[in-house]
CSV table of C-alpha atoms and ligand atoms in Angstrom, one decimal:
chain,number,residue,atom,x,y,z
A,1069,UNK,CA,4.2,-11.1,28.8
A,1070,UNK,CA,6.4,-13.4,26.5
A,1071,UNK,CA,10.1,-13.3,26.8
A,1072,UNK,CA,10.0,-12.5,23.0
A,1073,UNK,CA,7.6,-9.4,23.5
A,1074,UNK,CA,10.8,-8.2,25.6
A,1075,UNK,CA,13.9,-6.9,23.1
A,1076,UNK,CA,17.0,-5.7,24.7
A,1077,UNK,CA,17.7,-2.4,23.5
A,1078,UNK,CA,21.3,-2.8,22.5
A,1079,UNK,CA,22.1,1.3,23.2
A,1080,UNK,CA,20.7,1.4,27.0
A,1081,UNK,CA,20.8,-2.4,27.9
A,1082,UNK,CA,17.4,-1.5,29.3
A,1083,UNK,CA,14.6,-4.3,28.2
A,1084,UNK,CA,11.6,-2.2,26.8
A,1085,UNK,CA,8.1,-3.8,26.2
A,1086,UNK,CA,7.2,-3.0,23.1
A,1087,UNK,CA,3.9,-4.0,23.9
A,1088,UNK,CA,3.6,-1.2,26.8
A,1089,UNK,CA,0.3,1.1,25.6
A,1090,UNK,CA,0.0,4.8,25.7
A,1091,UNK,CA,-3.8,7.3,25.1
A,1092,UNK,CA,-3.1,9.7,22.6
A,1093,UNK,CA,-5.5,12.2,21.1
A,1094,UNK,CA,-6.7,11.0,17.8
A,1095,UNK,CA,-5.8,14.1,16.6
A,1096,UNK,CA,-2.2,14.5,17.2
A,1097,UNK,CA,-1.7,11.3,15.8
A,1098,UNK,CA,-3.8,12.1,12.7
A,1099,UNK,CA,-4.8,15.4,12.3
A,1100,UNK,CA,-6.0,14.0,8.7
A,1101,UNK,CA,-8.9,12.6,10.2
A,1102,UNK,CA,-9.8,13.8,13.2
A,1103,UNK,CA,-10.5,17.5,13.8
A,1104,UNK,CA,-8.8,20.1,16.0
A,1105,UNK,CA,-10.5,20.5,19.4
A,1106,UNK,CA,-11.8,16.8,18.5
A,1107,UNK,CA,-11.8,14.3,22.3
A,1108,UNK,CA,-10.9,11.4,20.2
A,1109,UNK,CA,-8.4,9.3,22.2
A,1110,UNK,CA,-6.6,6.6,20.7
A,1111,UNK,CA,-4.4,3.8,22.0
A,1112,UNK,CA,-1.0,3.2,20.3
A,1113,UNK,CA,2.3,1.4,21.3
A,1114,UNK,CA,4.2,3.4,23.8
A,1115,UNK,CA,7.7,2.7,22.1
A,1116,UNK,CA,9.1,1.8,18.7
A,1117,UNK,CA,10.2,-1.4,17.6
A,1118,UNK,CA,13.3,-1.8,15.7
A,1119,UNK,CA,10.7,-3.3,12.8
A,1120,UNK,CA,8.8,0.0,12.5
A,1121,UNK,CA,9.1,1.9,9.2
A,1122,UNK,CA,8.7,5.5,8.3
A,1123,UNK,CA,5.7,6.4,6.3
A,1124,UNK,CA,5.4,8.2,3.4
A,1125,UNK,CA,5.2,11.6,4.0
A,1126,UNK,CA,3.6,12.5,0.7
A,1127,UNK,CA,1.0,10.0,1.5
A,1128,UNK,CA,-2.7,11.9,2.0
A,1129,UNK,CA,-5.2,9.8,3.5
A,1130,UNK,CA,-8.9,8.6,2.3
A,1131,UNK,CA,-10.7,10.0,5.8
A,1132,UNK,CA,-13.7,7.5,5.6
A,1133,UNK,CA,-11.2,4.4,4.6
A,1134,UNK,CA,-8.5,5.2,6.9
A,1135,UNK,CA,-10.9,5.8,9.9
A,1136,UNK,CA,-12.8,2.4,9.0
A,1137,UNK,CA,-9.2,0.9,9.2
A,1138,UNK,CA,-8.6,1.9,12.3
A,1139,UNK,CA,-11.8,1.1,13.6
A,1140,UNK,CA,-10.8,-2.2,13.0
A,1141,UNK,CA,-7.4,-1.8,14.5
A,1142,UNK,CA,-9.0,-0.3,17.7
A,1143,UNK,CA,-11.4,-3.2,18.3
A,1144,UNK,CA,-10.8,-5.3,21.1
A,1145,UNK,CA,-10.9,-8.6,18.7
A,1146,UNK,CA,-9.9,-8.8,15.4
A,1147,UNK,CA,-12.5,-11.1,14.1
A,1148,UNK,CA,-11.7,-11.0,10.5
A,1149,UNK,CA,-8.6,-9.8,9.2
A,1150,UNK,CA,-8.5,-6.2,7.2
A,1151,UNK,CA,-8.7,-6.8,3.0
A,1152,UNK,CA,-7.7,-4.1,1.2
A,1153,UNK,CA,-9.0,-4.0,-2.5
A,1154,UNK,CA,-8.9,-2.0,-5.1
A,1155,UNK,CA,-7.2,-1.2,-8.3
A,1156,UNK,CA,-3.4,-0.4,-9.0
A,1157,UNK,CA,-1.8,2.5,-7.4
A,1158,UNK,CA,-4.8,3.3,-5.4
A,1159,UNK,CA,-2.9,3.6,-2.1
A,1160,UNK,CA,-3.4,0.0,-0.5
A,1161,UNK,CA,0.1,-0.6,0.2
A,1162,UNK,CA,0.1,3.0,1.6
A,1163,UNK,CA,-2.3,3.2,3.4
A,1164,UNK,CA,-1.0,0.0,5.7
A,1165,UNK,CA,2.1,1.6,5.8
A,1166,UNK,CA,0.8,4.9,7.3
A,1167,UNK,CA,-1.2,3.4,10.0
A,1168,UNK,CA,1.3,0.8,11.0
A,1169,UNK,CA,4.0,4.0,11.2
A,1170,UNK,CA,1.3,6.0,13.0
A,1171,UNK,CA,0.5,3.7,15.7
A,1172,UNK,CA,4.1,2.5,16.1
A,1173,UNK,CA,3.3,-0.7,15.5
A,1174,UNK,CA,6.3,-2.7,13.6
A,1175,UNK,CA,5.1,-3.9,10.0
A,1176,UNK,CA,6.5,-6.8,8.9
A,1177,UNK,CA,5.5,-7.3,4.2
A,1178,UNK,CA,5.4,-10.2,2.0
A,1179,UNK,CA,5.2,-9.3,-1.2
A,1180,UNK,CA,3.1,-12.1,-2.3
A,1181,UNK,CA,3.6,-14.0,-5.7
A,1182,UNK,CA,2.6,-17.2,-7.6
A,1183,UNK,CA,6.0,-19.0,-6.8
A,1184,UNK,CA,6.2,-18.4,-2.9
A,1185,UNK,CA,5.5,-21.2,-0.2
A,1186,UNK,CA,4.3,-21.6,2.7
A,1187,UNK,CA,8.4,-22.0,3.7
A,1188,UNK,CA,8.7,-17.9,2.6
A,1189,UNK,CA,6.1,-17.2,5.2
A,1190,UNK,CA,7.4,-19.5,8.0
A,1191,UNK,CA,10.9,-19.0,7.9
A,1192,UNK,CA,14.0,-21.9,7.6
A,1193,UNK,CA,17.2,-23.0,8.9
A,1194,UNK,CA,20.2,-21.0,7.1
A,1195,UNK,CA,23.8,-21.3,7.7
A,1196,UNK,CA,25.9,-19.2,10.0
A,1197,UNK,CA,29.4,-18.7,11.5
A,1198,UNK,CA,29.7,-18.6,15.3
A,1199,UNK,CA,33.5,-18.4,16.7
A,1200,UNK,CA,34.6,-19.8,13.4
A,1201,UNK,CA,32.3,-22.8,13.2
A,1202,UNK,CA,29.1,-23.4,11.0
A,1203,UNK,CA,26.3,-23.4,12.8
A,1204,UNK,CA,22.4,-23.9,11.8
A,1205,UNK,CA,20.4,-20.8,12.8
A,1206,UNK,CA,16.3,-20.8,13.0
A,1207,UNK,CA,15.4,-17.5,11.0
A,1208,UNK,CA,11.7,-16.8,11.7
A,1209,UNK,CA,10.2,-15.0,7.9
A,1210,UNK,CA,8.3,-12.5,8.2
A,1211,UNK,CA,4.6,-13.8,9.2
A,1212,UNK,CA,6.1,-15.6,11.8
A,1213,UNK,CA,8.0,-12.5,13.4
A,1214,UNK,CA,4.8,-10.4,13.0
A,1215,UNK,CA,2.7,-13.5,14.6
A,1216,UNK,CA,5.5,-13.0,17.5
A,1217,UNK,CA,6.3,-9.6,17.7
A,1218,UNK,CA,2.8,-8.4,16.6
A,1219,UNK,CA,2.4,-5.7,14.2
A,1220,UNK,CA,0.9,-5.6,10.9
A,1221,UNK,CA,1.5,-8.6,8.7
A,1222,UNK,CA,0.9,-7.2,5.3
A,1223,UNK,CA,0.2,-9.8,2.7
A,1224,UNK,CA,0.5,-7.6,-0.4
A,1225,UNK,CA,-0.8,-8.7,-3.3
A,1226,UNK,CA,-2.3,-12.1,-1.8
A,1227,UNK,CA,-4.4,-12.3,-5.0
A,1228,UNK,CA,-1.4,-13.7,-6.7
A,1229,UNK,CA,-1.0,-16.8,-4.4
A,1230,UNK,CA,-0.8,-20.2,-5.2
A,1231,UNK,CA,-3.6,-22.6,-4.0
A,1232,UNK,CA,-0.9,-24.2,-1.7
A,1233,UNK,CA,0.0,-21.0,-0.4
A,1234,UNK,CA,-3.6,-20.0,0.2
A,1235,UNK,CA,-3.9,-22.9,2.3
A,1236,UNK,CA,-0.8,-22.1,4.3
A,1237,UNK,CA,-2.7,-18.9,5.0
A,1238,UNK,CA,-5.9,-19.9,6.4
A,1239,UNK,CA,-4.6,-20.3,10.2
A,1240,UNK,CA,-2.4,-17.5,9.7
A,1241,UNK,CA,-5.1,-15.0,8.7
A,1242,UNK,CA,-7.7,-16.5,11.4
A,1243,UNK,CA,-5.2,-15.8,14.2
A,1244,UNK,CA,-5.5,-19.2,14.9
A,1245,UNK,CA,-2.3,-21.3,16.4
A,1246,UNK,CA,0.1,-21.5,13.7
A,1247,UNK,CA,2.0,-24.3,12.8
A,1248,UNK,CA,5.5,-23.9,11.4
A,1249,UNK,CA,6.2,-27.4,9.3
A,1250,UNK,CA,9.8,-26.6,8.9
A,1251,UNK,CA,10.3,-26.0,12.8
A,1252,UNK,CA,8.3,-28.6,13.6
A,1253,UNK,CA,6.7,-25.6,16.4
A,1254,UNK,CA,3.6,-24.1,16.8
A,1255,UNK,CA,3.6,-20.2,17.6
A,1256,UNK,CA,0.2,-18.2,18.5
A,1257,UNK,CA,-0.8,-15.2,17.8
A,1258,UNK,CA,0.8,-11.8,19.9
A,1259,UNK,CA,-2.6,-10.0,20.5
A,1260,UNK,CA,-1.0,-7.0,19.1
A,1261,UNK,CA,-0.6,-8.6,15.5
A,1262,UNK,CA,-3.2,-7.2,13.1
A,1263,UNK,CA,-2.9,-9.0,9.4
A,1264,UNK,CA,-3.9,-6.9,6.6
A,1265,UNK,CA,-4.2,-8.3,3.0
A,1266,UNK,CA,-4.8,-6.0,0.1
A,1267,UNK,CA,-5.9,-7.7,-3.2
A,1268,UNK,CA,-6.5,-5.9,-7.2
A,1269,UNK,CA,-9.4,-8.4,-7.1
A,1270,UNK,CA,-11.5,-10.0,-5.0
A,1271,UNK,CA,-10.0,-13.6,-6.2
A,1272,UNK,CA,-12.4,-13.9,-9.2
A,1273,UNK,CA,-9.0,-15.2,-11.3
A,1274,UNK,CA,-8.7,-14.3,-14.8
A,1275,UNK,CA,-8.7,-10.9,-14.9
A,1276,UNK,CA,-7.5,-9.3,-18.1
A,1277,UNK,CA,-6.1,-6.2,-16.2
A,1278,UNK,CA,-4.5,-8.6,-13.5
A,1279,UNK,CA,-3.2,-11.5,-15.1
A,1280,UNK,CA,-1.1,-13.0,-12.3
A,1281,UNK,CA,-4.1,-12.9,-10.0
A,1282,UNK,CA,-5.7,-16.2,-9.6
A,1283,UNK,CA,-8.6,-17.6,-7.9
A,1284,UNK,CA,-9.3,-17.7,-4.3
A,1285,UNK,CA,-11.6,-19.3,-2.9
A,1286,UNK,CA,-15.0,-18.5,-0.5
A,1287,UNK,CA,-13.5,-19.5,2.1
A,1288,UNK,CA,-10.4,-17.9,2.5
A,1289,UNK,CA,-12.1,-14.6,0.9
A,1290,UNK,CA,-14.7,-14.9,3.9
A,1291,UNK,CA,-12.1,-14.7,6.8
A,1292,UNK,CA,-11.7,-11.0,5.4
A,1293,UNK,CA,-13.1,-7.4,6.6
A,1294,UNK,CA,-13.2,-5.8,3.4
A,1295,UNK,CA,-12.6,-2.2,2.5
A,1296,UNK,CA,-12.5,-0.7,-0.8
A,1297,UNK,CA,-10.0,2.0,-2.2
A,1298,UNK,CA,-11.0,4.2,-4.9
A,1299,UNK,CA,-8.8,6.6,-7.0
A,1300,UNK,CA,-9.3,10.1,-5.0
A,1301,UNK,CA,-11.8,12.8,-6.1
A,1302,UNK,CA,-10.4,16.0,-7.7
A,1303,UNK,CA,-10.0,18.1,-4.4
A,1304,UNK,CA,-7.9,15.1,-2.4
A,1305,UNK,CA,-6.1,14.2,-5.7
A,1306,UNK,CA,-5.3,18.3,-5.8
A,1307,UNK,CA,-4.2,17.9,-2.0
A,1308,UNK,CA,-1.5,15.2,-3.4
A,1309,UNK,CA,-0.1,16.6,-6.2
A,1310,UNK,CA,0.3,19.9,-4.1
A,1311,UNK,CA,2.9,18.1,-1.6
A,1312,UNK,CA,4.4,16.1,-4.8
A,1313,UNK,CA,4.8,19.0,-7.3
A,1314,UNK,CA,4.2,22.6,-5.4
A,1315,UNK,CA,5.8,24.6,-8.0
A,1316,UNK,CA,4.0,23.5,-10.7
A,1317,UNK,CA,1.0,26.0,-11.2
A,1318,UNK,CA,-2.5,24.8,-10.0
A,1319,UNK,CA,-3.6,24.9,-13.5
A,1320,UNK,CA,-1.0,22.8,-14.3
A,1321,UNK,CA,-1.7,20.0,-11.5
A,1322,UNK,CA,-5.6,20.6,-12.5
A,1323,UNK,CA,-5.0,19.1,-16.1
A,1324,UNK,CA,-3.0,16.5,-15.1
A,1325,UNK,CA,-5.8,15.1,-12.6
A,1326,UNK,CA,-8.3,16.2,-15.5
A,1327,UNK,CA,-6.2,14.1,-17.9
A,1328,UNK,CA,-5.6,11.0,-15.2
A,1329,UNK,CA,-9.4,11.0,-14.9
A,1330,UNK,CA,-9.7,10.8,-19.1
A,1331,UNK,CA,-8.2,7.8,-19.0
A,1332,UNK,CA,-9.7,6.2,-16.0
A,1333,UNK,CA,-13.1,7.2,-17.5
A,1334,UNK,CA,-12.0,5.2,-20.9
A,1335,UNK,CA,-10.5,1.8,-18.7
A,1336,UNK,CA,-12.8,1.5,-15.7
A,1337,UNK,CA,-16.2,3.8,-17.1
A,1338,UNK,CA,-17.5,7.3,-15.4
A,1339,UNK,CA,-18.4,5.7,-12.3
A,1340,UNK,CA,-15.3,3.6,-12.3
A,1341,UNK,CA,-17.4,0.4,-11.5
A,1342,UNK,CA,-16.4,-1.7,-15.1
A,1343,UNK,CA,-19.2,-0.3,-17.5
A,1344,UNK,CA,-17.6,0.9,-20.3
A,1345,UNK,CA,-18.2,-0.5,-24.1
A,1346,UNK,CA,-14.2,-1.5,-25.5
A,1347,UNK,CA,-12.2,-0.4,-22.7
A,1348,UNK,CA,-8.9,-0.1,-23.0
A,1349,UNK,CA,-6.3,-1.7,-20.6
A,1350,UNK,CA,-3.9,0.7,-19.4
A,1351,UNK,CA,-4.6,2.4,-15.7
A,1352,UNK,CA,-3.8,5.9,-15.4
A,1353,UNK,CA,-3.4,5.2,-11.2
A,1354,UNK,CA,-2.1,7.9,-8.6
A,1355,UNK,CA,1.0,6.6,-9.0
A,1356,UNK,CA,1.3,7.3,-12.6
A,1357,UNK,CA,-0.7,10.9,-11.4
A,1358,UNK,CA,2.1,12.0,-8.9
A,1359,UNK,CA,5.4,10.1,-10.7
A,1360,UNK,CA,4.5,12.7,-13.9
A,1361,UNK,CA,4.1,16.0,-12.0
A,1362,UNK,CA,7.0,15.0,-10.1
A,1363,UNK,CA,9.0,14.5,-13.3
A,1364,UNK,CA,7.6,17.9,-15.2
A,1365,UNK,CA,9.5,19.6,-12.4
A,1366,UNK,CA,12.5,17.5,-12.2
A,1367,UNK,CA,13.0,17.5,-16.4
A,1368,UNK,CA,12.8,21.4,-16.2
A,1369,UNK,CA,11.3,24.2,-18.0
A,1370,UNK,CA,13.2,23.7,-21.5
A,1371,UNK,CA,11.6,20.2,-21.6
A,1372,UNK,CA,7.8,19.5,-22.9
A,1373,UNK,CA,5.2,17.8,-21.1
A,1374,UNK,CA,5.1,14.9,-23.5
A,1375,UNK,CA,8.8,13.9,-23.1
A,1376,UNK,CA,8.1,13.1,-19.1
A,1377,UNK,CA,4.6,11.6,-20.1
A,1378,UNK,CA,6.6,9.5,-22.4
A,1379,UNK,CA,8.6,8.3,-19.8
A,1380,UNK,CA,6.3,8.0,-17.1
A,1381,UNK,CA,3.2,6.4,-18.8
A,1382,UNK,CA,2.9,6.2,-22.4
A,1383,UNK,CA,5.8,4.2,-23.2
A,1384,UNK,CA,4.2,1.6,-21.1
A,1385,UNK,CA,1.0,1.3,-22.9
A,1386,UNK,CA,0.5,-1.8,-24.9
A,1387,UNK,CA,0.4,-0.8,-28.8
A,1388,UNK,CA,-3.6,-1.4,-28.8
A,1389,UNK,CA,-3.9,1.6,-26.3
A,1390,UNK,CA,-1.5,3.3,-28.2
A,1391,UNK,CA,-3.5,5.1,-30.9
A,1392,UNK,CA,-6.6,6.0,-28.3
A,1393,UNK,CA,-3.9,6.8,-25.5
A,1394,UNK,CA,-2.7,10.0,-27.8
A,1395,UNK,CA,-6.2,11.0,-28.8
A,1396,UNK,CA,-7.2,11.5,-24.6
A,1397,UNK,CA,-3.9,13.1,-24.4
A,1398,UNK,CA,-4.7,15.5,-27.5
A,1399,UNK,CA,-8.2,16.2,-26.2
A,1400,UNK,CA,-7.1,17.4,-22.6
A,1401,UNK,CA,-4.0,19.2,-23.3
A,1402,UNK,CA,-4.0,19.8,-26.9
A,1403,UNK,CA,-1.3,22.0,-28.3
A,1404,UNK,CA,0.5,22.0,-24.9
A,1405,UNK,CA,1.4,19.3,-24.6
A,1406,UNK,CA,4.5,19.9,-27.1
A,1407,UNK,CA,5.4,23.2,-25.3
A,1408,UNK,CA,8.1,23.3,-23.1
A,1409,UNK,CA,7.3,24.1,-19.5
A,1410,UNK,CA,8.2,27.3,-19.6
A,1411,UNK,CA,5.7,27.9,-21.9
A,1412,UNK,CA,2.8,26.6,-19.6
A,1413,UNK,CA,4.6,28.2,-17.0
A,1414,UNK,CA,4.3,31.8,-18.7
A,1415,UNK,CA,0.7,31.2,-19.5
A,1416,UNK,CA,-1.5,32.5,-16.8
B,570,ADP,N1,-3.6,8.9,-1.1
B,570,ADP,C1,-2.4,9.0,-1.6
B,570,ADP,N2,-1.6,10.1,-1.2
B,570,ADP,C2,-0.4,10.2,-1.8
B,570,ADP,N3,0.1,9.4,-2.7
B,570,ADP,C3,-0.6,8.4,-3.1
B,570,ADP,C4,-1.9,8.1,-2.6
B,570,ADP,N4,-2.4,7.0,-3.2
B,570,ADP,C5,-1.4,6.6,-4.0
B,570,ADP,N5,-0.3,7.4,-4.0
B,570,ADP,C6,0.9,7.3,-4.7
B,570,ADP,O1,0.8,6.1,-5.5
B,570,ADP,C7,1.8,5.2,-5.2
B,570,ADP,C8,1.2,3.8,-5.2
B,570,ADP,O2,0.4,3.6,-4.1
B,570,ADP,P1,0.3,2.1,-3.5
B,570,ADP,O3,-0.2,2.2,-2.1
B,570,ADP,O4,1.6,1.4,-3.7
B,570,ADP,O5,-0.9,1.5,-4.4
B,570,ADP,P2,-1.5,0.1,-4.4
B,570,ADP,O6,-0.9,-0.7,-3.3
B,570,ADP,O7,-3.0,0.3,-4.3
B,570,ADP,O8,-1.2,-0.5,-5.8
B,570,ADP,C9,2.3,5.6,-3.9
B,570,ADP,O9,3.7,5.2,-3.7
B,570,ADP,C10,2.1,7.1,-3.9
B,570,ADP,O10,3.2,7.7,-4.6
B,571,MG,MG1,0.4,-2.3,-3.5
């Protein structure tokens, strides 16, 4: 074991190896995906790292993504790393967050954009006072402390890089030995460090939905496992808005997923794969879903629906969405969507 895999607990004064692994029934670790009375054993680290971050507990799980995840986190060798793609607000982000909480494995995000270098990932020198004098201090960012510590690295967003940056990546996502320019060191790869990369596209660059993403190329793309996330169907998206919004009535929640579907239908076509004549731009994500339900409870009864979908979605629509935005609106909720909640609430 590596001296760095050992961090003194500051409390106890007692070294604890992070790296120690326990068995675990799959199912008391995720009773999302695997059933009661399933044998499922999984292996997770036996103790917390100071780096590990608490899930959300909203989040509900895609069973068949989240169990090809962690297929990938369970094998011996990580061949390829894990790419995550899929539109906005499809729970990418999330769902690397909840596995990295579940398995007690530290996560360690860089919130990739076009502007970022290789230096972002690496880490630099910064300035520091020790016994009142300035002292130069190495300060590892965060790809390196994940390549150290192991983890998940989570490159979020990595469509957006730069070419330069893309480069920089290449080792980093192949596990390969890494080498830290600014250092002038070369760190390899804790066998507990799992990098995860989630993407809107798959690199193709111009985009007119993303317009910050740019193009990747083959090669990088190709070092990738790649799952895809989806918006959930009706009865998972029903599941969610439950735990975000339970006092809103079910008939309530129903049109809101009925109307979040409306406008996927109109921006990504009925099977959500692109084919639709004239779409229009704006993305009616889970995000949006859950933020409005959220906000019909938290603006009150005496308030209508349209002032919180004001706030939490149309406002943001560009003006040539505007006009079709309030005709999808109108043709899910008509009338109601003027009422005040207690008006919906009263209807039965
Ligand atoms: N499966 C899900 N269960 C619960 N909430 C979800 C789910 N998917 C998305 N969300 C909601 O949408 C928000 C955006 O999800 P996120 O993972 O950031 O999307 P992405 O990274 O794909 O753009 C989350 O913070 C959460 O509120
Ligand atoms: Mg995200």
């Amino acid at each position: 074991m590596s001296v760095s895999q050992l961090t003194s607990n500051t409390v106890s004064n007692v070294a604890i190896d992070y790296s120690e692994m326990e068995q675990v029934l799959g199912h008391s670790v995720f009773p999302e995906l695997f059933e009661q009375g399933s044998t499922a054993m999984l292996k997770r680290r036996k103790n917390r790292h100071p780096d590990c971050i608490a899930s959300n507990p909203m989040y509900v799980p895609d069973e068949e993504t989240a169990k090809l995840a962690l297929v990938w986190l369970m094998a011996p060798l990580q061949m390829l790393s894990l790419g995550l793609q899929g539109h906005t607000g499809t729970g990418k982000t999330e769902l690397a967050l909840y596995l990295a909480d579940k398995l007690n494995l530290p996560i360690y995000i860089v919130k990739v954009h076009a502007r970022m270098n290789p230096q972002d990932l690496e880490g630099s020198y910064v300035l520091d006072v020790e016994n009142n004098q300035t002292v130069t201090r190495k300060e590892y960012g965060p790809a390196a402390k994940a390549y150290l510590n192991g983890g998940i690295l989570l490159l979020d967003e990595f469509d957006k890089a730069s070419g330069e940056l893309t480069s920089a990546m290449h080792l980093l996502v192949e596990g390969k030995p890494w080498p830290l320019e600014m250092f002038k060191e070369t760190i390899q790869k804790n066998a507990q460090c799992y990098c995860i990369g989630t993407a809107n596209t798959y690199g193709s660059g111009h985009d007119e939905r993303y317009i910050t993403s740019n193009q990747m190329d083959n090669a990088f793309l190709s070092r990738f496992m790649w799952l895809e996330t989806h918006y959930p169907n009706v009865i998972q998206e029903s599941k969610i808005l439950e735990k975000f919004a339970p006092r809103l009535p079910l008939h309530l929640r129903n049109d809101a997923i009925k109307l979040a579907n409306a406008f996927r239908d109109a921006a990504l076509g009925v099977n959500r794969d692109g084919n639709v004549a004239d779409p229009i731009q704006c993305i009616f994500s889970t995000r949006v879903l859950v933020a409005w339900v959220y906000y019909i409870q938290a603006f009150g009864v005496f308030r209508t629906l349209k002032q919180s979908l004001d706030s939490v979605f149309l406002k943001s629509v560009y003006a040539d969405d505007a006009e079709i935005a309030i005709e999808i609106v109108n043709k899910v909720f008509g009338d109601d969507i003027n009422r005040p909640l207690k008006d919906i609430l009263a209807k039965k």
